[in-house]
Amino acid sequence: MSVWNETNSVAEHCWKHGNPGFPVFDMHGHMGPHYAIYFKRGEAADMVAHLKKAGVAKLAFTHHYALWEPSYRNANVCEICKEFPENLRFYVGINPHYPEIIKEDLAQFDKWRPYVLGIKMLAGYHKVNVTDKSYEYALKFADERGLPVLNHTWGGRGHYNDGPSMLKLVEKYHNAKFFHGHSIFGDYEYAERVVKESAGNSYLELTAVPGENGMIEKFCELVGSEKLIFGTDLPWFDEFQAIGGVVSAKISDEAKRNILHDNVERILGKEW
Amino acid sequence: MEDLFFFDSNCSIGMPMNGGNYAADAAALLSEMDYSGVEKALVRYINTDIAIPYSNAMVAELLKGDTQDRLTGVWTILPSQCHELPEPDEFFGSFKENRIGAITLYPVEHRYVPCRLTLGKLLDAAAERKVPVLLNGFAGKWSELYNFMKEFPELTCIYVERCGKWGSDRNIRPLLENYSGFHFETAGYWVPEGIADLANEYGAERILYGSNFPQYNHGNGMLQLKYSGLSAEKVALIAGKNLENLLKGAQL
Ligand SMILES: [Zn+2]
Ligand SMILES: [Zn+2]
């Protein structure tokens, strides 16, 4: 008997019905074209259609242009979310090279509720370390309000969003909810430390992890499934692939539920 | 799976030089496949890139541990001029008794130019016999792969290379369009509903399920394929029947 036909399991439900039997929250997405890849399904309507097929109730995303193209403003993204109020939420893309834009955008944060959730930093691409003072205004803003802060992180040392830099952030801010995008991929030592040495406000976000053999199992061992958040980088990665990677991992059904749904509900509540 | 036959086209066995995940022998690999419901696998030796020619003997040896006939092996080729492998007739003639069904090459690691001068004799013989050639050793060097395909347009081949996780449609599609023997394996191709797009554009018989085990697990791609949006018949082709047909089609 395989993982897919264990009676009444999350994996069995996925295999039979294409969804785990409860709503999934995807906390790391994007939208729009990206220079490095061909996307057939990179716009809101196609993305939402894909989410619905896989039983993903909500996607929290940052538009590619809100990160890569400074003239494209986060206000546009809010308008896109309004077209899909049940399914889409966004992070304000923070570009450290444009402090005035950061202030202007965050001044509209309350007006953008409930579509806006928090902020997103992409230090490795903006080439400014996450600890740099150019992020301080946005980080303080998020910390005062207890908002999610999604960072693009990666393993290896000595770069803009490496483990040691992420650790400094969580040591400094105790109230914002840090989602470490890609779980500091490959750096297990710091993936563990950023969670365990935080004030309890630090989570590993799994984009690019599901499917990697044994990696989710290892994270469950190191920090516990209560500290893991599901994400896909949609439209980069397929929801079924990523959900498939979680539910076919050798972890308990409780852990699978934590990752796909429960943890986010504990952080953000039932209405968001 | 009882309801879907999976034949993994991208799978490795043995102990990697630098540790990490592995299935050391047939029993370990089969137990992993059972966990996910994968029936059969086309298996390379995990250190083929660095342990040639030992790796060819080793994969044949490890397959002896599979008493259920679920595993088929892959052997690696080298330029013929150094006489590191037998002549083509003898080489391919020994495939059946060793349960080998396909070949692969690692021109980057093994440091040669993959062209007619080096591989012509062996690859013409492979094309003639319709022996599938796995393309997994080009280390992301697309222009070298393109040159290779130009030199050997008649090959039956399966692209199984993982170079990062970003969908490579801009590079893959021209190959699918221009070489009818070029097949694409799905591990690490995580493009949303992309499997269906490729199958609809180039034919479901050109796409093959693969896991890239042991780096990836088997399950993620299985769910992705099952819910790709393709018909059950096309899903079944990609899951296992295409690879079975390719291996059966080889004259060995
Ligand atoms: Zn990222
Ligand atoms: Zn991302």
Short mmCIF file of C-alpha atoms and ligand atoms in Angstrom, two decimals:
data_model
loop_
_atom_site.label_atom_id
_atom_site.label_comp_id
_atom_site.label_asym_id
_atom_site.label_seq_id
_atom_site.Cartn_x
_atom_site.Cartn_y
_atom_site.Cartn_z
CA MET A 1 0.00 0.00 0.00
CA SER A 2 1.34 3.41 -0.94
CA VAL A 3 1.04 6.78 0.78
CA TRP A 4 -1.77 7.61 -1.66
CA ASN A 5 -4.10 4.90 -0.44
CA GLU A 6 -3.73 5.07 3.32
CA THR A 7 -7.37 5.09 4.35
CA ASN A 8 -8.79 8.51 5.26
CA SER A 9 -5.40 10.19 5.00
CA VAL A 10 -4.66 13.65 3.65
CA ALA A 11 -2.67 12.09 0.80
CA GLU A 12 -5.52 9.76 -0.12
CA HIS A 13 -7.90 12.71 -0.27
CA CYS A 14 -5.50 14.53 -2.57
CA TRP A 15 -5.12 11.53 -4.83
CA LYS A 16 -8.84 10.90 -5.10
CA HIS A 17 -10.13 14.46 -5.20
CA GLY A 18 -7.21 16.71 -6.13
CA ASN A 19 -7.31 18.59 -2.83
CA PRO A 20 -6.46 17.72 0.78
CA GLY A 21 -10.04 18.03 2.06
CA PHE A 22 -9.48 21.39 3.75
CA PRO A 23 -8.59 24.81 2.35
CA VAL A 24 -4.92 25.43 1.59
CA PHE A 25 -3.21 28.78 2.12
CA ASP A 26 -0.34 29.61 -0.24
CA MET A 27 1.66 32.38 1.38
CA HIS A 28 4.28 33.02 -1.30
CA GLY A 29 3.25 33.88 -4.83
CA HIS A 30 3.99 36.37 -7.56
CA MET A 31 2.14 37.63 -10.62
CA GLY A 32 2.80 39.08 -14.04
CA PRO A 33 5.55 38.42 -16.59
CA HIS A 34 9.14 37.71 -15.57
CA TYR A 35 12.09 38.16 -17.92
CA ALA A 36 13.71 34.81 -17.10
CA ILE A 37 10.85 32.49 -17.95
CA TYR A 38 7.82 31.89 -20.15
CA PHE A 39 4.56 32.01 -18.16
CA LYS A 40 1.35 30.93 -19.78
CA ARG A 41 -0.56 31.45 -16.55
CA GLY A 42 1.00 34.52 -14.98
CA GLU A 43 -2.03 36.81 -14.77
CA ALA A 44 -4.65 36.94 -12.03
CA ALA A 45 -7.55 35.15 -13.73
CA ASP A 46 -5.47 32.15 -14.84
CA MET A 47 -3.72 31.96 -11.49
CA VAL A 48 -6.98 32.02 -9.56
CA ALA A 49 -8.39 29.31 -11.83
CA HIS A 50 -5.35 27.17 -11.04
CA LEU A 51 -5.66 27.82 -7.29
CA LYS A 52 -9.28 26.73 -7.30
CA LYS A 53 -8.51 23.45 -9.06
CA ALA A 54 -6.10 22.49 -6.27
CA GLY A 55 -8.26 23.63 -3.36
CA VAL A 56 -6.08 26.62 -2.52
CA ALA A 57 -8.37 29.11 -0.81
CA LYS A 58 -6.03 32.08 -0.75
CA LEU A 59 -2.75 33.16 -2.30
CA ALA A 60 -0.63 35.93 -0.79
CA PHE A 61 1.63 37.33 -3.51
CA THR A 62 3.85 40.15 -4.67
CA HIS A 63 3.63 41.27 -8.27
CA HIS A 64 6.91 40.79 -10.16
CA TYR A 65 6.82 44.39 -11.35
CA ALA A 66 6.27 45.66 -7.79
CA LEU A 67 9.69 44.15 -7.07
CA TRP A 68 11.57 44.49 -10.36
CA GLU A 69 10.09 47.56 -12.03
CA PRO A 70 10.04 50.65 -9.80
CA SER A 71 7.52 52.55 -11.93
CA TYR A 72 4.90 49.87 -11.29
CA ARG A 73 3.25 50.67 -7.98
CA ASN A 74 1.71 48.52 -5.28
CA ALA A 75 -1.55 50.46 -5.66
CA ASN A 76 -2.05 48.63 -8.98
CA VAL A 77 -1.75 45.32 -7.19
CA CYS A 78 -4.47 46.25 -4.75
CA GLU A 79 -6.81 46.86 -7.67
CA ILE A 80 -6.05 43.39 -9.04
CA CYS A 81 -6.86 41.82 -5.66
CA LYS A 82 -10.20 43.60 -5.57
CA GLU A 83 -11.22 41.60 -8.64
CA PHE A 84 -10.67 38.36 -6.70
CA PRO A 85 -11.50 39.34 -3.12
CA GLU A 86 -11.92 35.76 -1.91
CA ASN A 87 -8.65 34.46 -3.33
CA LEU A 88 -5.94 37.11 -3.53
CA ARG A 89 -3.98 39.03 -0.92
CA PHE A 90 -0.75 40.95 -1.49
CA TYR A 91 2.45 41.95 0.21
CA VAL A 92 3.74 45.45 -0.44
CA GLY A 93 6.89 44.99 -2.51
CA ILE A 94 9.70 46.94 -0.81
CA ASN A 95 12.49 48.32 -3.00
CA PRO A 96 15.20 49.74 -0.72
CA HIS A 97 16.48 52.03 -3.47
CA TYR A 98 13.28 54.12 -3.38
CA PRO A 99 12.64 55.25 0.21
CA GLU A 100 10.02 57.81 -0.85
CA ILE A 101 7.98 55.15 -2.62
CA ILE A 102 8.15 52.92 0.46
CA LYS A 103 6.74 55.73 2.61
CA GLU A 104 4.06 56.66 0.09
CA ASP A 105 2.92 53.07 -0.27
CA LEU A 106 2.87 52.26 3.43
CA ALA A 107 0.86 55.42 4.06
CA GLN A 108 -1.92 53.73 2.10
CA PHE A 109 -1.65 50.43 3.94
CA ASP A 110 -4.77 50.82 6.04
CA LYS A 111 -6.75 51.93 3.03
CA TRP A 112 -5.62 48.77 1.20
CA ARG A 113 -6.91 46.46 3.90
CA PRO A 114 -8.02 43.68 3.79
CA TYR A 115 -6.27 43.00 0.46
CA VAL A 116 -2.86 43.88 1.83
CA LEU A 117 -1.25 41.54 4.33
CA GLY A 118 2.31 42.67 4.98
CA ILE A 119 5.57 43.45 3.22
CA LYS A 120 7.91 41.55 0.93
CA MET A 121 11.66 42.03 0.67
CA LEU A 122 13.86 40.73 -2.14
CA ALA A 123 17.28 41.67 -0.84
CA GLY A 124 19.27 39.27 -3.03
CA TYR A 125 17.99 40.94 -6.17
CA HIS A 126 17.94 44.51 -4.88
CA LYS A 127 21.50 43.88 -3.64
CA VAL A 128 21.00 45.53 -0.27
CA ASN A 129 21.38 43.42 2.86
CA VAL A 130 18.18 42.86 4.86
CA THR A 131 19.85 44.50 7.86
CA ASP A 132 20.51 47.73 5.95
CA LYS A 133 18.92 50.90 7.29
CA SER A 134 17.01 51.43 4.04
CA TYR A 135 14.56 48.73 5.17
CA GLU A 136 14.14 50.09 8.69
CA TYR A 137 11.10 52.23 8.01
CA ALA A 138 9.18 49.32 6.48
CA LEU A 139 10.33 46.81 9.10
CA LYS A 140 9.36 49.09 11.98
CA PHE A 141 6.00 49.62 10.31
CA ALA A 142 5.47 45.85 10.10
CA ASP A 143 6.78 45.24 13.60
CA GLU A 144 4.50 47.81 15.22
CA ARG A 145 1.49 46.17 13.57
CA GLY A 146 2.58 42.54 13.87
CA LEU A 147 2.44 42.13 10.07
CA PRO A 148 3.84 39.27 7.99
CA VAL A 149 7.25 40.03 6.49
CA LEU A 150 8.09 37.68 3.64
CA ASN A 151 11.74 37.63 2.65
CA HIS A 152 13.41 35.88 -0.22
CA THR A 153 16.15 33.93 1.61
CA TRP A 154 18.71 31.36 0.51
CA GLY A 155 21.51 29.26 1.98
CA GLY A 156 25.20 29.95 1.57
CA ARG A 157 26.90 32.66 3.55
CA GLY A 158 27.98 36.21 2.94
CA HIS A 159 25.10 37.48 0.85
CA TYR A 160 22.14 39.83 1.21
CA ASN A 161 19.58 37.40 2.63
CA ASP A 162 21.67 34.59 4.10
CA GLY A 163 21.05 32.84 7.42
CA PRO A 164 23.18 35.12 9.61
CA SER A 165 21.47 38.22 8.18
CA MET A 166 18.00 36.74 8.78
CA LEU A 167 18.98 35.90 12.34
CA LYS A 168 19.93 39.54 12.96
CA LEU A 169 16.49 40.61 11.76
CA VAL A 170 14.56 38.29 14.03
CA GLU A 171 16.77 39.27 16.95
CA LYS A 172 15.85 42.90 16.38
CA TYR A 173 12.12 42.69 15.64
CA HIS A 174 9.97 40.63 17.98
CA ASN A 175 6.48 41.39 16.78
CA ALA A 176 6.45 41.20 12.98
CA LYS A 177 5.76 37.70 11.63
CA PHE A 178 8.79 36.64 9.63
CA PHE A 179 8.18 34.18 6.81
CA HIS A 180 11.63 33.09 5.59
CA GLY A 181 10.92 32.41 1.94
CA HIS A 182 12.54 29.18 0.70
CA SER A 183 13.48 28.36 4.32
CA ILE A 184 17.06 29.67 3.84
CA PHE A 185 17.34 26.85 1.33
CA GLY A 186 20.17 24.46 2.12
CA ASP A 187 21.31 26.10 5.37
CA TYR A 188 19.78 23.86 8.01
CA GLU A 189 21.86 25.38 10.80
CA TYR A 190 20.41 28.85 10.34
CA ALA A 191 16.94 27.59 9.38
CA GLU A 192 16.84 26.10 12.87
CA ARG A 193 18.42 29.09 14.57
CA VAL A 194 16.17 31.76 13.05
CA VAL A 195 13.18 29.92 14.46
CA LYS A 196 14.56 28.81 17.82
CA GLU A 197 16.41 32.04 18.64
CA SER A 198 13.47 34.26 17.71
CA ALA A 199 10.78 35.57 20.03
CA GLY A 200 8.41 33.01 18.50
CA ASN A 201 7.63 35.21 15.49
CA SER A 202 9.71 33.35 12.90
CA TYR A 203 8.55 30.74 10.36
CA LEU A 204 10.12 28.81 7.51
CA GLU A 205 8.25 29.29 4.25
CA LEU A 206 8.54 26.30 1.94
CA THR A 207 8.60 27.60 -1.64
CA ALA A 208 10.94 25.37 -3.71
CA VAL A 209 11.15 22.81 -0.90
CA PRO A 210 8.24 20.38 -1.47
CA GLY A 211 9.48 17.56 -3.66
CA GLU A 212 13.03 17.79 -2.33
CA ASN A 213 13.53 14.36 -0.86
CA GLY A 214 13.53 14.41 2.95
CA MET A 215 13.71 18.19 3.34
CA ILE A 216 10.27 18.78 4.85
CA GLU A 217 10.89 15.81 7.13
CA LYS A 218 14.13 17.44 8.25
CA PHE A 219 12.47 20.81 8.94
CA CYS A 220 9.76 19.09 10.99
CA GLU A 221 12.50 17.46 13.01
CA LEU A 222 14.47 20.69 13.48
CA VAL A 223 11.76 23.25 14.25
CA GLY A 224 8.43 21.39 14.30
CA SER A 225 5.63 21.47 11.72
CA GLU A 226 3.98 24.38 13.61
CA LYS A 227 6.74 26.61 12.26
CA LEU A 228 6.34 25.76 8.57
CA ILE A 229 4.32 27.77 6.06
CA PHE A 230 3.28 26.60 2.61
CA GLY A 231 4.19 28.53 -0.54
CA THR A 232 4.78 27.94 -4.26
CA ASP A 233 6.02 31.09 -5.99
CA LEU A 234 2.98 30.63 -8.24
CA PRO A 235 3.06 31.22 -11.26
CA TRP A 236 6.51 29.61 -11.10
CA PHE A 237 5.48 26.32 -9.50
CA ASP A 238 2.39 24.15 -9.86
CA GLU A 239 0.07 23.90 -6.83
CA PHE A 240 -0.47 20.16 -7.27
CA GLN A 241 3.28 19.58 -7.41
CA ALA A 242 3.89 21.51 -4.22
CA ILE A 243 0.91 20.09 -2.34
CA GLY A 244 1.98 16.67 -3.64
CA GLY A 245 5.43 17.24 -2.18
CA VAL A 246 3.97 18.07 1.23
CA VAL A 247 1.42 15.27 1.43
CA SER A 248 3.81 12.60 0.11
CA ALA A 249 6.46 13.56 2.70
CA LYS A 250 7.03 11.10 5.54
CA ILE A 251 5.36 13.22 8.21
CA SER A 252 2.10 12.90 10.12
CA ASP A 253 -1.27 14.08 8.83
CA GLU A 254 -1.31 16.61 11.64
CA ALA A 255 1.96 18.04 10.36
CA LYS A 256 0.56 18.19 6.81
CA ARG A 257 -2.48 20.13 8.07
CA ASN A 258 -0.27 22.49 10.03
CA ILE A 259 1.78 23.28 6.97
CA LEU A 260 -1.04 23.64 4.46
CA HIS A 261 -3.59 25.42 6.63
CA ASP A 262 -3.54 25.48 10.41
CA ASN A 263 -0.40 27.52 11.04
CA VAL A 264 -1.58 30.42 8.89
CA GLU A 265 -4.93 30.43 10.62
CA ARG A 266 -3.15 30.57 13.97
CA ILE A 267 -1.10 33.56 12.79
CA LEU A 268 -3.74 35.53 10.88
CA GLY A 269 -7.00 34.31 12.37
CA LYS A 270 -10.00 32.98 10.48
CA GLU A 271 -10.82 36.21 8.64
CA TRP A 272 -8.10 37.68 6.51
CA MET B 1 -0.63 2.68 -7.93
CA GLU B 2 -3.49 0.36 -8.62
CA ASP B 3 -5.25 2.97 -10.73
CA LEU B 4 -2.21 4.31 -12.58
CA PHE B 5 0.98 2.57 -13.74
CA PHE B 6 4.08 4.67 -13.03
CA PHE B 7 7.42 3.92 -14.71
CA ASP B 8 10.06 6.35 -13.42
CA SER B 9 12.36 7.46 -16.24
CA ASN B 10 14.73 9.44 -14.01
CA CYS B 11 16.06 7.53 -11.06
CA SER B 12 19.47 6.73 -9.56
CA ILE B 13 20.77 3.97 -7.33
CA GLY B 14 23.93 3.68 -5.25
CA MET B 15 25.81 5.73 -2.67
CA PRO B 16 26.76 9.28 -3.69
CA MET B 17 30.35 10.40 -3.17
CA ASN B 18 29.33 13.38 -1.06
CA GLY B 19 26.54 11.79 0.94
CA GLY B 20 22.96 13.00 1.02
CA ASN B 21 19.89 11.00 0.03
CA TYR B 22 20.34 7.63 -1.61
CA ALA B 23 19.05 4.12 -2.12
CA ALA B 24 22.13 1.92 -1.79
CA ASP B 25 20.66 -1.16 -3.37
CA ALA B 26 17.63 -2.55 -5.17
CA ALA B 27 15.77 -3.39 -1.97
CA ALA B 28 16.07 0.18 -0.67
CA LEU B 29 15.02 1.66 -3.99
CA LEU B 30 12.05 -0.68 -4.36
CA SER B 31 10.85 0.13 -0.87
CA GLU B 32 10.94 3.86 -1.72
CA MET B 33 9.02 3.18 -4.92
CA ASP B 34 6.47 1.15 -2.96
CA TYR B 35 5.95 4.01 -0.51
CA SER B 36 4.78 6.16 -3.43
CA GLY B 37 3.22 3.50 -5.61
CA VAL B 38 5.77 3.59 -8.44
CA GLU B 39 5.85 0.23 -10.20
CA LYS B 40 8.99 0.38 -12.34
CA ALA B 41 12.08 2.50 -12.84
CA LEU B 42 14.82 3.13 -15.39
CA VAL B 43 17.88 3.34 -13.18
CA ARG B 44 21.25 5.02 -13.53
CA TYR B 45 24.17 4.50 -11.20
CA ILE B 46 24.37 7.57 -8.98
CA ASN B 47 28.10 8.05 -9.46
CA THR B 48 28.08 7.50 -13.21
CA ASP B 49 29.56 10.91 -13.73
CA ILE B 50 32.58 10.16 -11.55
CA ALA B 51 32.83 6.36 -11.39
CA ILE B 52 32.91 5.35 -15.04
CA PRO B 53 33.61 2.56 -16.05
CA TYR B 54 32.98 0.89 -12.66
CA SER B 55 29.48 2.35 -12.70
CA ASN B 56 28.37 0.27 -15.70
CA ALA B 57 29.31 -2.98 -13.97
CA MET B 58 27.88 -1.70 -10.72
CA VAL B 59 24.42 -0.89 -11.98
CA ALA B 60 24.17 -4.34 -13.58
CA GLU B 61 25.27 -5.91 -10.31
CA LEU B 62 22.76 -3.92 -8.23
CA LEU B 63 19.89 -4.87 -10.54
CA LYS B 64 20.43 -8.51 -9.61
CA GLY B 65 18.92 -7.59 -6.24
CA ASP B 66 15.59 -6.89 -7.95
CA THR B 67 13.90 -10.27 -8.20
CA GLN B 68 10.57 -8.80 -9.35
CA ASP B 69 11.89 -7.44 -12.63
CA ARG B 70 10.89 -3.86 -11.83
CA LEU B 71 14.18 -2.14 -12.59
CA THR B 72 15.90 -1.55 -15.93
CA GLY B 73 19.45 -0.22 -16.03
CA VAL B 74 21.26 2.52 -17.93
CA TRP B 75 24.86 2.34 -19.15
CA THR B 76 27.14 5.26 -19.88
CA ILE B 77 29.01 5.67 -23.14
CA LEU B 78 32.40 7.26 -23.87
CA PRO B 79 34.23 8.20 -27.08
CA SER B 80 35.09 5.01 -28.95
CA GLN B 81 38.69 5.94 -29.83
CA CYS B 82 40.07 5.12 -26.37
CA HIS B 83 38.59 1.62 -26.41
CA GLU B 84 37.10 1.97 -22.93
CA LEU B 85 33.94 0.19 -24.07
CA PRO B 86 33.48 -2.83 -26.34
CA GLU B 87 32.64 -2.36 -30.03
CA PRO B 88 28.95 -1.45 -30.64
CA ASP B 89 27.78 -4.98 -31.56
CA GLU B 90 29.30 -6.47 -28.45
CA PHE B 91 28.27 -3.52 -26.26
CA PHE B 92 24.59 -3.53 -27.22
CA GLY B 93 24.65 -7.33 -27.49
CA SER B 94 25.26 -7.59 -23.76
CA PHE B 95 22.38 -5.32 -22.72
CA LYS B 96 19.70 -7.96 -22.40
CA GLU B 97 21.59 -10.33 -20.10
CA ASN B 98 22.50 -7.34 -17.89
CA ARG B 99 18.96 -5.89 -17.90
CA ILE B 100 20.17 -2.66 -19.49
CA GLY B 101 17.68 -0.76 -21.62
CA ALA B 102 19.11 2.69 -22.28
CA ILE B 103 22.35 4.67 -22.45
CA THR B 104 23.50 8.02 -21.19
CA LEU B 105 26.49 10.32 -21.55
CA TYR B 106 28.33 12.91 -19.45
CA PRO B 107 30.42 14.93 -21.89
CA VAL B 108 31.07 17.73 -19.40
CA GLU B 109 32.28 15.53 -16.52
CA HIS B 110 34.08 13.10 -18.80
CA ARG B 111 35.69 15.93 -20.74
CA TYR B 112 35.09 15.36 -24.40
CA VAL B 113 33.14 16.97 -27.22
CA PRO B 114 29.86 15.12 -27.79
CA CYS B 115 29.86 14.97 -31.60
CA ARG B 116 30.11 12.57 -34.53
CA LEU B 117 33.90 12.34 -34.22
CA THR B 118 33.75 11.04 -30.66
CA LEU B 119 30.43 9.22 -30.43
CA GLY B 120 29.34 8.66 -34.03
CA LYS B 121 30.01 4.94 -34.10
CA LEU B 122 28.14 4.20 -30.87
CA LEU B 123 25.27 6.61 -31.35
CA ASP B 124 24.60 5.56 -34.95
CA ALA B 125 24.33 2.03 -33.61
CA ALA B 126 22.02 3.26 -30.84
CA ALA B 127 19.82 5.14 -33.30
CA GLU B 128 19.64 2.11 -35.57
CA ARG B 129 18.57 -0.08 -32.64
CA LYS B 130 16.28 2.64 -31.23
CA VAL B 131 18.00 2.43 -27.86
CA PRO B 132 16.86 5.42 -25.78
CA VAL B 133 19.59 7.90 -24.91
CA LEU B 134 19.14 9.82 -21.67
CA LEU B 135 20.27 13.42 -21.85
CA ASN B 136 21.24 14.24 -18.30
CA GLY B 137 24.88 15.22 -18.45
CA PHE B 138 25.02 18.51 -20.31
CA ALA B 139 25.22 20.51 -17.07
CA GLY B 140 22.79 23.11 -18.32
CA LYS B 141 24.88 23.94 -21.39
CA TRP B 142 22.03 24.44 -23.82
CA SER B 143 24.13 25.34 -26.85
CA GLU B 144 26.09 22.10 -26.48
CA LEU B 145 22.87 20.14 -26.25
CA TYR B 146 21.56 21.95 -29.32
CA ASN B 147 24.74 21.08 -31.24
CA PHE B 148 24.47 17.50 -30.10
CA MET B 149 20.90 17.23 -31.38
CA LYS B 150 21.97 18.73 -34.71
CA GLU B 151 24.66 16.08 -35.02
CA PHE B 152 22.35 13.22 -34.03
CA PRO B 153 18.84 14.19 -35.14
CA GLU B 154 17.69 10.57 -35.50
CA LEU B 155 18.23 9.58 -31.88
CA THR B 156 15.50 8.37 -29.58
CA CYS B 157 16.32 10.46 -26.55
CA ILE B 158 14.87 11.57 -23.25
CA TYR B 159 15.87 14.88 -21.72
CA VAL B 160 16.16 14.24 -17.98
CA GLU B 161 18.42 17.04 -16.88
CA ARG B 162 17.60 19.14 -13.84
CA CYS B 163 19.30 22.51 -13.82
CA GLY B 164 17.46 24.52 -11.22
CA LYS B 165 13.71 24.65 -10.92
CA TRP B 166 12.82 27.37 -13.36
CA GLY B 167 10.79 26.03 -16.27
CA SER B 168 12.96 25.99 -19.42
CA ASP B 169 10.22 26.20 -22.05
CA ARG B 170 12.22 28.63 -24.15
CA ASN B 171 14.91 25.98 -24.55
CA ILE B 172 12.86 22.79 -24.42
CA ARG B 173 10.12 23.66 -26.89
CA PRO B 174 12.42 24.24 -29.91
CA LEU B 175 13.88 20.77 -29.34
CA LEU B 176 10.45 19.16 -29.04
CA GLU B 177 9.35 20.99 -32.17
CA ASN B 178 12.34 20.03 -34.31
CA TYR B 179 13.33 16.51 -33.29
CA SER B 180 10.60 13.90 -33.30
CA GLY B 181 12.73 11.49 -31.25
CA PHE B 182 13.26 14.05 -28.48
CA HIS B 183 11.26 13.28 -25.34
CA PHE B 184 10.88 15.34 -22.21
CA GLU B 185 10.85 14.02 -18.65
CA THR B 186 8.83 15.86 -16.02
CA ALA B 187 10.83 15.89 -12.74
CA GLY B 188 11.53 19.44 -11.66
CA TYR B 189 9.33 20.82 -14.43
CA TRP B 190 7.06 22.56 -11.96
CA VAL B 191 5.40 24.99 -14.38
CA PRO B 192 1.70 25.28 -13.42
CA GLU B 193 -0.26 23.00 -15.75
CA GLY B 194 2.82 23.01 -17.98
CA ILE B 195 2.79 19.25 -18.51
CA ALA B 196 -0.61 19.58 -20.18
CA ASP B 197 0.59 22.48 -22.32
CA LEU B 198 3.58 20.49 -23.60
CA ALA B 199 1.49 17.36 -24.20
CA ASN B 200 -1.18 19.30 -26.06
CA GLU B 201 1.36 21.08 -28.23
CA TYR B 202 3.80 18.24 -28.99
CA GLY B 203 1.85 15.06 -28.18
CA ALA B 204 1.46 13.20 -24.89
CA GLU B 205 3.71 10.42 -26.20
CA ARG B 206 6.65 12.86 -26.08
CA ILE B 207 6.37 13.45 -22.30
CA LEU B 208 7.54 10.97 -19.63
CA TYR B 209 7.07 10.88 -15.87
CA GLY B 210 10.30 10.91 -13.89
CA SER B 211 11.15 11.54 -10.25
CA ASN B 212 14.82 12.54 -10.19
CA PHE B 213 15.08 10.31 -7.13
CA PRO B 214 16.96 10.46 -4.76
CA GLN B 215 17.25 14.25 -4.93
CA TYR B 216 13.48 14.56 -5.24
CA ASN B 217 10.82 12.26 -3.89
CA HIS B 218 8.52 10.31 -6.17
CA GLY B 219 5.22 11.69 -4.92
CA ASN B 220 5.25 15.38 -5.84
CA GLY B 221 5.35 14.80 -9.58
CA MET B 222 2.78 12.02 -9.39
CA LEU B 223 0.08 14.33 -8.03
CA GLN B 224 1.13 17.07 -10.46
CA LEU B 225 0.69 14.68 -13.39
CA LYS B 226 -2.55 13.13 -12.20
CA TYR B 227 -4.13 16.59 -11.92
CA SER B 228 -2.37 18.10 -14.93
CA GLY B 229 -5.71 18.59 -16.66
CA LEU B 230 -5.00 15.95 -19.31
CA SER B 231 -7.35 13.07 -20.07
CA ALA B 232 -6.88 9.82 -18.15
CA GLU B 233 -5.48 8.18 -21.30
CA LYS B 234 -2.85 10.85 -21.77
CA VAL B 235 -1.95 10.81 -18.09
CA ALA B 236 -1.45 7.04 -18.32
CA LEU B 237 0.85 7.44 -21.32
CA ILE B 238 3.02 9.96 -19.50
CA ALA B 239 2.96 8.09 -16.18
CA GLY B 240 4.39 4.88 -17.58
CA LYS B 241 3.24 3.60 -20.94
CA ASN B 242 5.46 5.87 -23.02
CA LEU B 243 8.64 4.70 -21.35
CA GLU B 244 7.52 1.09 -21.52
CA ASN B 245 6.90 1.51 -25.24
CA LEU B 246 10.27 3.17 -25.83
CA LEU B 247 12.11 0.37 -24.04
CA LYS B 248 10.12 -2.31 -25.82
CA GLY B 249 10.82 -0.59 -29.12
CA ALA B 250 14.57 -0.95 -28.69
CA GLN B 251 16.08 -3.78 -30.74
CA LEU B 252 18.33 -5.48 -28.25
ZN ZN C 1 12.33 33.88 -3.76
ZN ZN C 2 9.19 34.39 -4.61
#
